[in-house]
CSV table of N, CA and C in Angstrom, one decimal:
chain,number,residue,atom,x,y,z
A,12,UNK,N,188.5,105.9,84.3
A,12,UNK,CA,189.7,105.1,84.3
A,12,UNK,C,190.1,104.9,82.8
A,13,UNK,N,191.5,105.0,82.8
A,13,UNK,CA,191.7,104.9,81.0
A,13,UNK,C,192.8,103.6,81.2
A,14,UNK,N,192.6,103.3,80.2
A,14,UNK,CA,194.3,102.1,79.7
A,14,UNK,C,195.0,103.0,79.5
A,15,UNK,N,196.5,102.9,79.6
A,15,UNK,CA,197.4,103.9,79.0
A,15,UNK,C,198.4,103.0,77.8
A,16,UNK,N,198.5,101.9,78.3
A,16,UNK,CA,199.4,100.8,77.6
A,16,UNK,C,199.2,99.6,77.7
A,17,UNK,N,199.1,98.7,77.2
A,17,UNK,CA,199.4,97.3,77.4
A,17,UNK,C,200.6,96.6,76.7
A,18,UNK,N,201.2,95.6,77.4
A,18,UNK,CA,201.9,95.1,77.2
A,18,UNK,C,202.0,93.7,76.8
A,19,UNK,N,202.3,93.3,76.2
A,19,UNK,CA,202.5,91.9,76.1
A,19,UNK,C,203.6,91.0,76.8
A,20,UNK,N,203.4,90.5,77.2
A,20,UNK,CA,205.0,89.2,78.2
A,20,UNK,C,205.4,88.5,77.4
A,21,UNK,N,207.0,88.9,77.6
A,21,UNK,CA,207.5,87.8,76.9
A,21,UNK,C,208.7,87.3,78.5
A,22,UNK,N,208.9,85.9,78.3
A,22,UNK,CA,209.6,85.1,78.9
A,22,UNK,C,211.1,84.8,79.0
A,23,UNK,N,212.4,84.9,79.4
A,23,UNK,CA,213.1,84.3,79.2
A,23,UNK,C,214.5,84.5,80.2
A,24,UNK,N,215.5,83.4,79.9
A,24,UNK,CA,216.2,83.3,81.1
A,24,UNK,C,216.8,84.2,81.5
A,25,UNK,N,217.2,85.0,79.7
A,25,UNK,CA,218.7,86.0,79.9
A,25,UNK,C,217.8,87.5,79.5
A,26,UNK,N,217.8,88.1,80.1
A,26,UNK,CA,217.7,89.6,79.5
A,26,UNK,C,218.7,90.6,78.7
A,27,UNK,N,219.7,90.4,78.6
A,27,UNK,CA,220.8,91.2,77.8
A,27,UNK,C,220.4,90.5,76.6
A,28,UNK,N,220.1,89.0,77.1
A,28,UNK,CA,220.6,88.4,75.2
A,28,UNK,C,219.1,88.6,74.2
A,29,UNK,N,217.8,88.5,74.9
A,29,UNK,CA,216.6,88.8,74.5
A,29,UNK,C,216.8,90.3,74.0
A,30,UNK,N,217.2,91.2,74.8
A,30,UNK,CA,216.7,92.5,73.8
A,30,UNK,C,217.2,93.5,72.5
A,31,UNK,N,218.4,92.6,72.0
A,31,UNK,CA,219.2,93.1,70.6
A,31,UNK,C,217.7,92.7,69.6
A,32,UNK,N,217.5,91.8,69.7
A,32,UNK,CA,216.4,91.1,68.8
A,32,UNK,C,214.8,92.2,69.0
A,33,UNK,N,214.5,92.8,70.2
A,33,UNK,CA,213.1,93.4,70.3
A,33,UNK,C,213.9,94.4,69.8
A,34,UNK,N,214.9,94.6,70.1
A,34,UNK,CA,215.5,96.0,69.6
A,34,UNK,C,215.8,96.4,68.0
A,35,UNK,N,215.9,95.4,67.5
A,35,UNK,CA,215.8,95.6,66.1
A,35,UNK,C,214.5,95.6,65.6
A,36,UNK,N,213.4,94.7,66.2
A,36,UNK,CA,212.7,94.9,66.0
A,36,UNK,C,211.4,95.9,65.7
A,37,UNK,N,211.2,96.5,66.8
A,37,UNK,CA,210.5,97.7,67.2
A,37,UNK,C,211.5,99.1,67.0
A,38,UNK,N,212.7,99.1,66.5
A,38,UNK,CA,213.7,100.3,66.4
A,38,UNK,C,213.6,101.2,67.5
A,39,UNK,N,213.5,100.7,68.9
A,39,UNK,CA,213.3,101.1,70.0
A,39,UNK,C,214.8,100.7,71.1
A,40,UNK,N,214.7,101.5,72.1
A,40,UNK,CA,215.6,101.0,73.1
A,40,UNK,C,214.7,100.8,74.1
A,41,UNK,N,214.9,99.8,75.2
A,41,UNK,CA,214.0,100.2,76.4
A,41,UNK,C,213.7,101.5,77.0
A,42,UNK,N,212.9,101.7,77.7
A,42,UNK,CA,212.2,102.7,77.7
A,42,UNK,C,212.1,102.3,79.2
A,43,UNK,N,212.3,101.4,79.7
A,43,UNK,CA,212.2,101.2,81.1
A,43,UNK,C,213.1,99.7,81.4
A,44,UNK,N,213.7,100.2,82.4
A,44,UNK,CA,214.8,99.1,82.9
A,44,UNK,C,214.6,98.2,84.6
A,45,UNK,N,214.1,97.4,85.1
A,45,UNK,CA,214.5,97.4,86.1
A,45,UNK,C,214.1,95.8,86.8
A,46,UNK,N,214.6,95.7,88.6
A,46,UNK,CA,214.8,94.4,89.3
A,46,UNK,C,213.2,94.0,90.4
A,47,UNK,N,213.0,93.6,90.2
A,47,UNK,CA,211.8,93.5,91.3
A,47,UNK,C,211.9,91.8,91.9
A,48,UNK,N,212.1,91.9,93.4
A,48,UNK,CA,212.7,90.4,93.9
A,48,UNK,C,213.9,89.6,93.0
A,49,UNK,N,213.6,88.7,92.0
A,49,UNK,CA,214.5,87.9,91.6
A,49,UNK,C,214.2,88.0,90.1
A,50,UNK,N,213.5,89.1,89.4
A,50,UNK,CA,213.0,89.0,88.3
A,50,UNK,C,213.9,90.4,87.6
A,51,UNK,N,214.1,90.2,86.5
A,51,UNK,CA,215.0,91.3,86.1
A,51,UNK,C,213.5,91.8,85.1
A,52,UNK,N,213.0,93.0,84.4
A,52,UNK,CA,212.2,93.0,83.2
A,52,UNK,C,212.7,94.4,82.5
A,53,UNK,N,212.3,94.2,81.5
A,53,UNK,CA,212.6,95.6,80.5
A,53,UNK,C,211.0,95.8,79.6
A,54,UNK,N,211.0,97.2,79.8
A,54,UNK,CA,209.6,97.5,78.7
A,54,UNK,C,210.5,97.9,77.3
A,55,UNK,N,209.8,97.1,76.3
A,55,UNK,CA,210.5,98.4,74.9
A,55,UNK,C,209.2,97.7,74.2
A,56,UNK,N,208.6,99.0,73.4
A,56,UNK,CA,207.9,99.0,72.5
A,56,UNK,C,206.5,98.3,72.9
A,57,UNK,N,205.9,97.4,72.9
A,57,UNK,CA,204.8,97.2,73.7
A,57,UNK,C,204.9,95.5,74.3
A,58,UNK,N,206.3,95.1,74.5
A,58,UNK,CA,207.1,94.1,75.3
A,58,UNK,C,207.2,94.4,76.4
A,59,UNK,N,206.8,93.7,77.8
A,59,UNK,CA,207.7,93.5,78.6
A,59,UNK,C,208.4,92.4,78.9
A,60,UNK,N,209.4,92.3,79.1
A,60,UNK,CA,210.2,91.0,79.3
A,60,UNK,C,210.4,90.8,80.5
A,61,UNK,N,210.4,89.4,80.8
A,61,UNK,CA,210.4,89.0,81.9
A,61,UNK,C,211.7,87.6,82.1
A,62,UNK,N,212.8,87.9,82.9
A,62,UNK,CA,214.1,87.3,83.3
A,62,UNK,C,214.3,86.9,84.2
A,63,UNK,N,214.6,85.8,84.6
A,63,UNK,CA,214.8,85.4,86.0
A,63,UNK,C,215.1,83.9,86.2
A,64,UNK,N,215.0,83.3,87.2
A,64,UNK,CA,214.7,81.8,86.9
A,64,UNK,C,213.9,81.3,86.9
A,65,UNK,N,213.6,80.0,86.1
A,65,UNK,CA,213.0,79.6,86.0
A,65,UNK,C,211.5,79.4,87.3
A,66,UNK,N,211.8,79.3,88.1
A,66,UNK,CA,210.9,78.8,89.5
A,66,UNK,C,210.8,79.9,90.0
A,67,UNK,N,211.4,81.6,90.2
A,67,UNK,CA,210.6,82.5,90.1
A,67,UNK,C,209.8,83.8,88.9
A,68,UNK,N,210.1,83.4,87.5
A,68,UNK,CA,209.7,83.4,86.6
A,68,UNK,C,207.8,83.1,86.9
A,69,UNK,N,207.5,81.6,87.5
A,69,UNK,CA,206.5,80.6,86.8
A,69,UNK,C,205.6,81.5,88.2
A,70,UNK,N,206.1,82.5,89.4
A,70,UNK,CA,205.4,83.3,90.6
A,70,UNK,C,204.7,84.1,89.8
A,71,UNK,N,204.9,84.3,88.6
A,71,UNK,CA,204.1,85.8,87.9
A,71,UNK,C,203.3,85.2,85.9
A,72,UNK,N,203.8,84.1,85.9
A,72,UNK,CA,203.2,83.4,84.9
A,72,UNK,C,201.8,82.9,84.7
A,73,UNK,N,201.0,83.2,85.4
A,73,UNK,CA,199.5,83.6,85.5
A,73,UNK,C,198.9,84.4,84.6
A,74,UNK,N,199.5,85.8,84.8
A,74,UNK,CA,198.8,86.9,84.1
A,74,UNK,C,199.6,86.8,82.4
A,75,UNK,N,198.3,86.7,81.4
A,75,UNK,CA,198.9,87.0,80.4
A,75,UNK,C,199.4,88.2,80.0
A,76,UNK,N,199.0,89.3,80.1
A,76,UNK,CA,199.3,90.7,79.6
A,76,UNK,C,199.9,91.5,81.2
A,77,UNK,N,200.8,93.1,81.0
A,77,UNK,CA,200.5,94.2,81.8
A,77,UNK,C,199.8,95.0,81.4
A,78,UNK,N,198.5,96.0,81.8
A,78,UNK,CA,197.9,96.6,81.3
A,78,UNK,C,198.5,98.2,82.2
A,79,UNK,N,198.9,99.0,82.0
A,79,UNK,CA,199.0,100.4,82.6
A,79,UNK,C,197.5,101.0,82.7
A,80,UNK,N,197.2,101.1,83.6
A,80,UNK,CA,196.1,102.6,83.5
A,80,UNK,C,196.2,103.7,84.5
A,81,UNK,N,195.5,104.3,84.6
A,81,UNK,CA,196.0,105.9,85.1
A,81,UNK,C,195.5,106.0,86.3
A,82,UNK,N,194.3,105.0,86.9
A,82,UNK,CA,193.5,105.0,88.0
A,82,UNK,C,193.3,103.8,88.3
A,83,UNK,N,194.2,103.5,89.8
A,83,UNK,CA,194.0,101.7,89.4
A,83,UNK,C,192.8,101.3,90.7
A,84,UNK,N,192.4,102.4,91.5
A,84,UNK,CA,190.9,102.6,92.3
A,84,UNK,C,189.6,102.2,91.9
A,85,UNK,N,189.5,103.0,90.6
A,85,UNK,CA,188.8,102.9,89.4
A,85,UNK,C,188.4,101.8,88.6
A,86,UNK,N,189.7,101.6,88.8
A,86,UNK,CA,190.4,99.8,87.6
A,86,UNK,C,189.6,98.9,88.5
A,87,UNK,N,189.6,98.7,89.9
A,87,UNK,CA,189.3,97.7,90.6
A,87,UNK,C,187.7,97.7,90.9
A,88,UNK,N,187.0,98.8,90.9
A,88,UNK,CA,185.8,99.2,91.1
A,88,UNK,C,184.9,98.5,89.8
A,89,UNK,N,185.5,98.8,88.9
A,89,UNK,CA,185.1,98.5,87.4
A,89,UNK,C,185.3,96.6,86.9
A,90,UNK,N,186.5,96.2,88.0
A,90,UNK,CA,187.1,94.6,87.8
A,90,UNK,C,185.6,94.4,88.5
A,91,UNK,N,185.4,94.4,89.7
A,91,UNK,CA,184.7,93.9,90.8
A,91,UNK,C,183.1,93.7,90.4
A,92,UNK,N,182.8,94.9,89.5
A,92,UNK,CA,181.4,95.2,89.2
A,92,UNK,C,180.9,93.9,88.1
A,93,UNK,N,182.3,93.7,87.2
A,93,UNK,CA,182.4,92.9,86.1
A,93,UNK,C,182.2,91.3,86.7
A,94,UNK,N,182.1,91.1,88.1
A,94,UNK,CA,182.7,89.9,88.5
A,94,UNK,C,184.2,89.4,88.6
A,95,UNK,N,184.8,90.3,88.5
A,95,UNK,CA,186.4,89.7,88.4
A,95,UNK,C,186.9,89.5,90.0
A,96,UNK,N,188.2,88.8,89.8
A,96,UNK,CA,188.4,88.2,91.1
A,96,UNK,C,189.7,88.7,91.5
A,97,UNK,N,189.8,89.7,92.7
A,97,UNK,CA,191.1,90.5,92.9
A,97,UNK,C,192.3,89.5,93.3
A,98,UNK,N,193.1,88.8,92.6
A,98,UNK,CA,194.2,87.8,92.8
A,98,UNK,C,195.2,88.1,93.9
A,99,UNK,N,195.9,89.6,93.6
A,99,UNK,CA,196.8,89.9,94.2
A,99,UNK,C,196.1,91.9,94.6
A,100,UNK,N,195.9,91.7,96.1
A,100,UNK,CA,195.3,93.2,96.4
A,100,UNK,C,196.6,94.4,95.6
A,101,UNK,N,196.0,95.9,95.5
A,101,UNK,CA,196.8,96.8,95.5
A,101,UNK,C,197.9,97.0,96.2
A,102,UNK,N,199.3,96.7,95.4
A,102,UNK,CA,200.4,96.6,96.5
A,102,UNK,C,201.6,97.8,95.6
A,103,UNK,N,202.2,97.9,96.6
A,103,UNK,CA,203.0,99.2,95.9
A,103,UNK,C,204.2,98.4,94.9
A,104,UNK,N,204.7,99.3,94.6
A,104,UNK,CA,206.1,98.3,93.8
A,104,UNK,C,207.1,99.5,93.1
A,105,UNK,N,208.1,98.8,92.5
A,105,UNK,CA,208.6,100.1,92.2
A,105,UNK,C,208.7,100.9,91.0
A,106,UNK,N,207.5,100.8,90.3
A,106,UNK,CA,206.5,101.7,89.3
A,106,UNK,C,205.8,102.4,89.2
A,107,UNK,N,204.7,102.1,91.1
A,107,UNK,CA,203.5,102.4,91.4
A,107,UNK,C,203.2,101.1,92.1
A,108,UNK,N,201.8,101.3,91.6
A,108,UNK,CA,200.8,100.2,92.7
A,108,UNK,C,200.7,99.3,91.4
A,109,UNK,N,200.4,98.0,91.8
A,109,UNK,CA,199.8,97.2,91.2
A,109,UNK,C,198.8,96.3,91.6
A,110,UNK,N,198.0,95.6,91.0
A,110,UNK,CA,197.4,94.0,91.1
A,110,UNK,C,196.6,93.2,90.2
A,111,UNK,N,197.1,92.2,90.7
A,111,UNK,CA,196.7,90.8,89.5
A,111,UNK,C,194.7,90.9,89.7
A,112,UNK,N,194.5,90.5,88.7
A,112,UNK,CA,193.0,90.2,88.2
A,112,UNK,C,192.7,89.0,87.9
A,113,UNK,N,191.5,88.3,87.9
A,113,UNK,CA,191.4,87.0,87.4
A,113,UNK,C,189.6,87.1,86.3
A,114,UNK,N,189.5,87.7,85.3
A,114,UNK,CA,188.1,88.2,85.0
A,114,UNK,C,187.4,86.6,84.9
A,115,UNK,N,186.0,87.1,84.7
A,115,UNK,CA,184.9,86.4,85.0
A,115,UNK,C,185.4,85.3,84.2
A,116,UNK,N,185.8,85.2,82.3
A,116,UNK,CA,186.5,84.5,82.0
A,116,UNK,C,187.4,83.5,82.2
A,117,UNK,N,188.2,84.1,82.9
A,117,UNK,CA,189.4,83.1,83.7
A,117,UNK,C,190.2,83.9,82.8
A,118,UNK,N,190.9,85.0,82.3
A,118,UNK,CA,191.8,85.5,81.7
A,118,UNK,C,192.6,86.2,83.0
A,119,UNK,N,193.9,86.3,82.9
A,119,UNK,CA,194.0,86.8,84.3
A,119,UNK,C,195.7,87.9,83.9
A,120,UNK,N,195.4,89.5,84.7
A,120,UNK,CA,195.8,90.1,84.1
A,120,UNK,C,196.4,91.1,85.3
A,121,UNK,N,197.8,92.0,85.1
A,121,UNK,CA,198.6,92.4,85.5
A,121,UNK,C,198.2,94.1,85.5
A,122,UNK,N,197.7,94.5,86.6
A,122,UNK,CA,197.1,95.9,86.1
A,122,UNK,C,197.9,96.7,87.0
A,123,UNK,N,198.5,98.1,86.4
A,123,UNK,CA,200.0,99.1,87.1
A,123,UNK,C,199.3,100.7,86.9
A,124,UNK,N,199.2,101.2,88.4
A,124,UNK,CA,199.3,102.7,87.8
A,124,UNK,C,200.8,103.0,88.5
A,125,UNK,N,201.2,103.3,87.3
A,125,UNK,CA,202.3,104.2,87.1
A,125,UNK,C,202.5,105.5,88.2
A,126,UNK,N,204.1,105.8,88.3
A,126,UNK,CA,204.1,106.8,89.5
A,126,UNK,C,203.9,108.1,88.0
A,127,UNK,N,203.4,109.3,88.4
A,127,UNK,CA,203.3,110.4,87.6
A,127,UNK,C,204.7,110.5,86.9
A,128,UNK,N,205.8,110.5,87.1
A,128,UNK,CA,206.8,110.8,86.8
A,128,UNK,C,207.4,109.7,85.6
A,129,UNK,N,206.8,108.4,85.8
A,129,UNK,CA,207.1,107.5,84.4
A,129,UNK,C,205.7,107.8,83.6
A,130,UNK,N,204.7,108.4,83.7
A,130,UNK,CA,203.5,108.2,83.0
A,130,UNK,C,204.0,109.8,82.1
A,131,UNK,N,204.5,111.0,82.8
A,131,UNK,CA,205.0,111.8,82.2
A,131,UNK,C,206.2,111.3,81.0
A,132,UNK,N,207.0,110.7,81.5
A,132,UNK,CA,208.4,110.5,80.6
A,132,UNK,C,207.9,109.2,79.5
A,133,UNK,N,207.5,108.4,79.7
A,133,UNK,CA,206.9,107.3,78.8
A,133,UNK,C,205.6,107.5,77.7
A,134,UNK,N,204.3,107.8,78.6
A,134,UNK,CA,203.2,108.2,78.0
A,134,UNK,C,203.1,109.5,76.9
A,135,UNK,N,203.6,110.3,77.7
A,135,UNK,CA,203.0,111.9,77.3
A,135,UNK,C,204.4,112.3,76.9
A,136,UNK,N,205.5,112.2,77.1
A,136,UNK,CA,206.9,111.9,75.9
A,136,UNK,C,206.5,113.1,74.6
């Protein structure tokens, strides 16, 4: 199992108005756009942002980071052995599969394999 990316979360109401600012920042455009339930998010540069409202915003405010890796079978086999605590099982979505982690620590973490087709266009770019 490898990482491919992590991400850091950032929070906020409006997404159009948040990304001029990451975008000057990082001299990046998003790199990924999209809706899942009531949450709007955008990846640029090692951001993901996270939009919506407030009260379904605070449904995914648990996990501090998204981590990408390439085998998320692997990922869980490796959480489990560590003592980690599967939060949310492997559920599909529309990037790939995901699920939440809770490690022995109490850090609790957002883990995605990618469908081949964004891991081509994003990663290996």
């Amino acid at each position: 199992m490898t990482i491919l990316k992590t991400y850091a979360r950032l929070w906020t109401d409006d997404l159009d108005q948040a990304l001029p600012l990451l975008e000057g920042l990082t001299g990046e455009q998003p790199h990924l756009r999209l809706a899942f339930h009531e949450i709007a998010l955008a990846a640029i540069g090692n951001f993901l942002v996270i939009a919506g409202p407030a009260e379904e915003r605070a449904r995914y405010g648990h996990a501090s980071a998204t981590v990408v890796v390439n085998d998320l079978d692997a990922l869980q086999a490796t959480l489990e052995s560590a003592a980690a605590t599967i939060t949310t099982p492997a559920t599909g979505g529309p990037t790939g599969r995901f699920l939440y982690a809770r490690h022995a620590d109490g850090a609790e973490i957002e883990y995605v394999e990618w469908t081949p087709e964004l891991v081509g266009r994003i990663i290996h770019a």
